[in-house]
PDB file of C-alpha atoms in Angstrom:
ATOM      1  CA  UNK A1106      87.911 100.835 110.116  1.00 82.00           C
ATOM      2  CA  UNK A1107      89.962  97.670 111.010  1.00 88.00           C
ATOM      3  CA  UNK A1108      92.417  97.718 108.127  1.00 92.00           C
ATOM      4  CA  UNK A1109      94.358 100.945 108.959  1.00 92.00           C
ATOM      5  CA  UNK A1110      94.822  99.824 112.560  1.00 92.00           C
ATOM      6  CA  UNK A1111      96.090  96.372 111.490  1.00 94.00           C
ATOM      7  CA  UNK A1112      98.539  97.871 109.011  1.00 95.00           C
ATOM      8  CA  UNK A1113      99.906 100.218 111.620  1.00 95.00           C
ATOM      9  CA  UNK A1114     100.530  97.166 113.784  1.00 95.00           C
ATOM     10  CA  UNK A1115     102.356  95.314 111.012  1.00 96.00           C
ATOM     11  CA  UNK A1116      99.507  93.121 109.741  1.00 96.00           C
ATOM     12  CA  UNK A1117      97.532  92.822 106.510  1.00 94.00           C
ATOM     13  CA  UNK A1118      93.776  92.221 106.532  1.00 94.00           C
ATOM     14  CA  UNK A1119      92.921  89.176 104.462  1.00 94.00           C
ATOM     15  CA  UNK A1120      89.174  88.784 104.963  1.00 92.00           C
ATOM     16  CA  UNK A1121      86.346  89.899 107.236  1.00 92.00           C
ATOM     17  CA  UNK A1122      83.168  87.856 107.558  1.00 91.00           C
ATOM     18  CA  UNK A1123      80.075  88.447 109.686  1.00 89.00           C
ATOM     19  CA  UNK A1124      77.813  85.418 110.205  1.00 89.00           C
ATOM     20  CA  UNK A1125      74.758  85.295 112.329  1.00 83.00           C
ATOM     21  CA  UNK A1126      73.190  82.141 113.625  1.00 78.00           C
ATOM     22  CA  UNK A1127      71.981  82.461 117.203  1.00 80.00           C
ATOM     23  CA  UNK A1128      74.803  84.863 118.033  1.00 82.00           C
ATOM     24  CA  UNK A1129      76.650  86.946 115.505  1.00 86.00           C
ATOM     25  CA  UNK A1130      80.268  86.017 114.808  1.00 90.00           C
ATOM     26  CA  UNK A1131      82.763  88.488 113.305  1.00 89.00           C
ATOM     27  CA  UNK A1132      85.616  86.520 111.725  1.00 93.00           C
ATOM     28  CA  UNK A1133      88.780  88.451 110.979  1.00 95.00           C
ATOM     29  CA  UNK A1134      91.594  86.809 108.975  1.00 95.00           C
ATOM     30  CA  UNK A1135      94.953  88.555 108.975  1.00 96.00           C
ATOM     31  CA  UNK A1136      98.592  87.905 108.130  1.00 94.00           C
ATOM     32  CA  UNK A1137     101.882  89.584 108.927  1.00 94.00           C
ATOM     33  CA  UNK A1138     103.169  92.283 106.552  1.00 93.00           C
ATOM     34  CA  UNK A1139     106.601  90.684 106.682  1.00 90.00           C
ATOM     35  CA  UNK A1140     105.037  87.344 105.604  1.00 84.00           C
ATOM     36  CA  UNK A1141     106.377  85.591 108.705  1.00 84.00           C
ATOM     37  CA  UNK A1142     104.085  82.846 110.098  1.00 85.00           C
ATOM     38  CA  UNK A1143     101.352  84.145 112.419  1.00 89.00           C
ATOM     39  CA  UNK A1144     101.501  83.140 116.049  1.00 91.00           C
ATOM     40  CA  UNK A1145      98.880  82.833 118.716  1.00 94.00           C
ATOM     41  CA  UNK A1146     100.356  86.004 120.235  1.00 95.00           C
ATOM     42  CA  UNK A1147      99.794  87.807 116.881  1.00 95.00           C
ATOM     43  CA  UNK A1148      96.127  86.751 116.902  1.00 95.00           C
ATOM     44  CA  UNK A1149      95.698  87.817 120.536  1.00 95.00           C
ATOM     45  CA  UNK A1150      97.268  91.241 119.860  1.00 96.00           C
ATOM     46  CA  UNK A1151      94.977  91.748 116.839  1.00 96.00           C
ATOM     47  CA  UNK A1152      91.992  90.629 118.850  1.00 95.00           C
ATOM     48  CA  UNK A1153      92.664  93.110 121.607  1.00 94.00           C
ATOM     49  CA  UNK A1154      93.136  96.008 119.146  1.00 93.00           C
ATOM     50  CA  UNK A1155      89.991  95.176 117.151  1.00 92.00           C
ATOM     51  CA  UNK A1156      87.921  94.733 120.281  1.00 90.00           C
ATOM     52  CA  UNK A1157      88.908  98.191 121.481  1.00 90.00           C
ATOM     53  CA  UNK A1158      88.041  99.712 118.071  1.00 88.00           C
ATOM     54  CA  UNK A1159      84.701  97.942 117.868  1.00 84.00           C
ATOM     55  CA  UNK A1160      83.779  98.829 121.490  1.00 83.00           C
ATOM     56  CA  UNK A1161      84.181 102.547 120.565  1.00 84.00           C
ATOM     57  CA  UNK A1162      82.599 102.485 117.089  1.00 79.00           C
ATOM     58  CA  UNK A1163      79.960  99.853 117.966  1.00 79.00           C
ATOM     59  CA  UNK A1164      79.131  98.969 114.341  1.00 78.00           C
ATOM     60  CA  UNK A1165      77.473  95.670 115.153  1.00 77.00           C
ATOM     61  CA  UNK A1166      74.055  95.685 116.789  1.00 77.00           C
ATOM     62  CA  UNK A1167      73.701  93.285 119.652  1.00 77.00           C
ATOM     63  CA  UNK A1168      76.082  90.736 121.120  1.00 80.00           C
ATOM     64  CA  UNK A1169      78.712  89.059 118.905  1.00 84.00           C
ATOM     65  CA  UNK A1170      81.805  86.861 119.136  1.00 87.00           C
ATOM     66  CA  UNK A1171      85.093  88.013 117.604  1.00 91.00           C
ATOM     67  CA  UNK A1172      87.345  85.385 116.035  1.00 94.00           C
ATOM     68  CA  UNK A1173      90.751  86.233 114.778  1.00 95.00           C
ATOM     69  CA  UNK A1174      92.769  83.732 112.706  1.00 94.00           C
ATOM     70  CA  UNK A1175      95.603  83.457 110.148  1.00 93.00           C
ATOM     71  CA  UNK A1176      94.773  82.443 106.594  1.00 91.00           C
ATOM     72  CA  UNK A1177      96.395  79.023 107.093  1.00 88.00           C
ATOM     73  CA  UNK A1178      98.430  77.076 104.578  1.00 88.00           C
ATOM     74  CA  UNK A1179      95.507  76.492 102.176  1.00 89.00           C
ATOM     75  CA  UNK A1180      94.617  80.141 102.353  1.00 93.00           C
ATOM     76  CA  UNK A1181      91.978  82.015 100.376  1.00 95.00           C
ATOM     77  CA  UNK A1182      93.170  84.150  97.485  1.00 96.00           C
ATOM     78  CA  UNK A1183      91.291  87.450  97.878  1.00 93.00           C
ATOM     79  CA  UNK A1184      93.402  90.296  96.475  1.00 92.00           C
ATOM     80  CA  UNK A1185      94.547  90.489  92.833  1.00 95.00           C
ATOM     81  CA  UNK A1186      98.194  90.435  93.963  1.00 93.00           C
ATOM     82  CA  UNK A1187      97.619  87.105  95.712  1.00 94.00           C
ATOM     83  CA  UNK A1188      97.599  85.405  92.285  1.00 97.00           C
ATOM     84  CA  UNK A1189     101.130  86.736  91.610  1.00 96.00           C
ATOM     85  CA  UNK A1190     102.381  86.029  95.134  1.00 93.00           C
ATOM     86  CA  UNK A1191     101.183  82.393  94.955  1.00 94.00           C
ATOM     87  CA  UNK A1192     102.039  81.704  91.351  1.00 96.00           C
ATOM     88  CA  UNK A1193     103.210  78.117  90.937  1.00 96.00           C
ATOM     89  CA  UNK A1194     100.823  76.659  93.476  1.00 97.00           C
ATOM     90  CA  UNK A1195      97.603  74.770  92.872  1.00 97.00           C
ATOM     91  CA  UNK A1196      94.331  76.559  93.537  1.00 98.00           C
ATOM     92  CA  UNK A1197      90.605  75.978  93.279  1.00 98.00           C
ATOM     93  CA  UNK A1198      88.664  78.862  91.786  1.00 98.00           C
ATOM     94  CA  UNK A1199      84.874  79.268  91.705  1.00 98.00           C
ATOM     95  CA  UNK A1200      83.331  81.879  89.367  1.00 97.00           C
ATOM     96  CA  UNK A1201      80.106  83.745  89.854  1.00 96.00           C
ATOM     97  CA  UNK A1202      79.140  83.229  86.211  1.00 94.00           C
ATOM     98  CA  UNK A1203      80.036  80.318  83.926  1.00 95.00           C
ATOM     99  CA  UNK A1204      83.030  80.543  81.575  1.00 93.00           C
ATOM    100  CA  UNK A1205      82.767  78.105  78.678  1.00 91.00           C
ATOM    101  CA  UNK A1206      79.979  76.317  80.617  1.00 94.00           C
ATOM    102  CA  UNK A1207      82.078  75.886  83.785  1.00 94.00           C
ATOM    103  CA  UNK A1208      82.070  77.736  87.098  1.00 97.00           C
ATOM    104  CA  UNK A1209      84.671  75.674  88.983  1.00 97.00           C
ATOM    105  CA  UNK A1210      88.341  75.448  87.948  1.00 97.00           C
ATOM    106  CA  UNK A1211      91.390  73.777  89.497  1.00 98.00           C
ATOM    107  CA  UNK A1212      94.903  74.174  88.373  1.00 97.00           C
ATOM    108  CA  UNK A1213      98.361  75.755  88.916  1.00 98.00           C
ATOM    109  CA  UNK A1214      98.242  79.550  89.293  1.00 98.00           C
ATOM    110  CA  UNK A1215     100.378  81.302  86.645  1.00 98.00           C
ATOM    111  CA  UNK A1216      99.821  84.851  87.843  1.00 96.00           C
ATOM    112  CA  UNK A1217      97.755  87.682  86.364  1.00 97.00           C
ATOM    113  CA  UNK A1218      97.398  88.958  82.894  1.00 94.00           C
ATOM    114  CA  UNK A1219      95.638  92.331  83.002  1.00 93.00           C
ATOM    115  CA  UNK A1220      92.248  91.865  84.672  1.00 96.00           C
ATOM    116  CA  UNK A1221      92.496  88.042  84.419  1.00 97.00           C
ATOM    117  CA  UNK A1222      94.021  85.214  86.412  1.00 98.00           C
ATOM    118  CA  UNK A1223      95.985  82.678  84.410  1.00 98.00           C
ATOM    119  CA  UNK A1224      95.433  79.063  85.503  1.00 97.00           C
ATOM    120  CA  UNK A1225      97.059  75.961  84.060  1.00 98.00           C
ATOM    121  CA  UNK A1226      94.394  73.244  84.192  1.00 96.00           C
ATOM    122  CA  UNK A1227      94.487  69.587  82.976  1.00 94.00           C
ATOM    123  CA  UNK A1228      92.960  70.754  79.742  1.00 93.00           C
ATOM    124  CA  UNK A1229      95.209  73.773  79.158  1.00 95.00           C
ATOM    125  CA  UNK A1230      95.639  77.323  80.264  1.00 96.00           C
ATOM    126  CA  UNK A1231      92.515  79.397  81.034  1.00 96.00           C
ATOM    127  CA  UNK A1232      92.067  83.097  81.657  1.00 97.00           C
ATOM    128  CA  UNK A1233      89.599  83.740  84.479  1.00 97.00           C
ATOM    129  CA  UNK A1234      88.214  87.285  84.832  1.00 97.00           C
ATOM    130  CA  UNK A1235      89.102  88.679  88.237  1.00 97.00           C
ATOM    131  CA  UNK A1236      85.734  90.397  88.463  1.00 96.00           C
ATOM    132  CA  UNK A1237      83.967  87.014  88.136  1.00 96.00           C
ATOM    133  CA  UNK A1238      85.926  85.169  90.855  1.00 97.00           C
ATOM    134  CA  UNK A1239      83.552  84.416  93.713  1.00 97.00           C
ATOM    135  CA  UNK A1240      85.962  82.261  95.754  1.00 96.00           C
ATOM    136  CA  UNK A1241      89.545  81.060  95.320  1.00 97.00           C
ATOM    137  CA  UNK A1242      91.722  79.022  97.601  1.00 97.00           C
ATOM    138  CA  UNK A1243      95.073  77.328  97.514  1.00 96.00           C
ATOM    139  CA  UNK A1244      94.891  73.541  97.423  1.00 96.00           C
ATOM    140  CA  UNK A1245      96.786  71.722 100.144  1.00 93.00           C
ATOM    141  CA  UNK A1246      99.529  69.846  98.321  1.00 91.00           C
ATOM    142  CA  UNK A1247     102.929  68.402  99.312  1.00 91.00           C
ATOM    143  CA  UNK A1248     104.553  71.287  97.497  1.00 91.00           C
ATOM    144  CA  UNK A1249     102.581  73.879  99.458  1.00 88.00           C
ATOM    145  CA  UNK A1250     103.330  72.121 102.752  1.00 88.00           C
ATOM    146  CA  UNK A1251     107.054  72.091 101.859  1.00 89.00           C
ATOM    147  CA  UNK A1252     106.928  75.803 101.035  1.00 84.00           C
ATOM    148  CA  UNK A1253     105.192  76.565 104.384  1.00 82.00           C
ATOM    149  CA  UNK A1254     107.717  74.465 106.277  1.00 83.00           C
ATOM    150  CA  UNK A1255     110.616  76.264 104.566  1.00 81.00           C
ATOM    151  CA  UNK A1256     109.126  79.656 105.474  1.00 76.00           C
ATOM    152  CA  UNK A1257     108.717  78.584 109.092  1.00 71.00           C
ATOM    153  CA  UNK A1258     112.240  77.210 109.250  1.00 70.00           C
ATOM    154  CA  UNK A1259     113.572  80.469 107.783  1.00 62.00           C
ATOM    155  CA  UNK A1260     111.861  82.436 110.587  1.00 59.00           C
ATOM    156  CA  UNK A1261     113.430  80.253 113.288  1.00 50.00           C
ATOM    157  CA  UNK A1262     117.031  81.060 112.228  1.00 44.00           C
TER     158      UNK A1262
END
């Protein structure tokens, strides 16, 4: 329901999460389709649009808080194409089931190979099944910070 509206506005849905403690919170993470850095105005525009959609469809019972954010520099990797897009950067990957006795891996993303993610770890290259990846996230490194700064500087000119 949210994704088509975001795409029409020039954004890509990264992740949606609904948590409920005392009051439910709907967290929406989005990025720009043109890969430019997200601004506070972008988040506000998305929030207004999603609020209007949710007010009409009313898919969440009871009161809730809507939070809209960008993925940030150390973003989650959620779509298969993210592993190609962020090849060369360090990531932490948690699997749902052990692979060779391990569930947690950290290394440089080398892209995809079929239905697997290639990761260069300290002990060598591993192939992680996409279907088994429970969570994956870029690791905040000087290289990643420099890349983000370069992207931001490119948008300012």
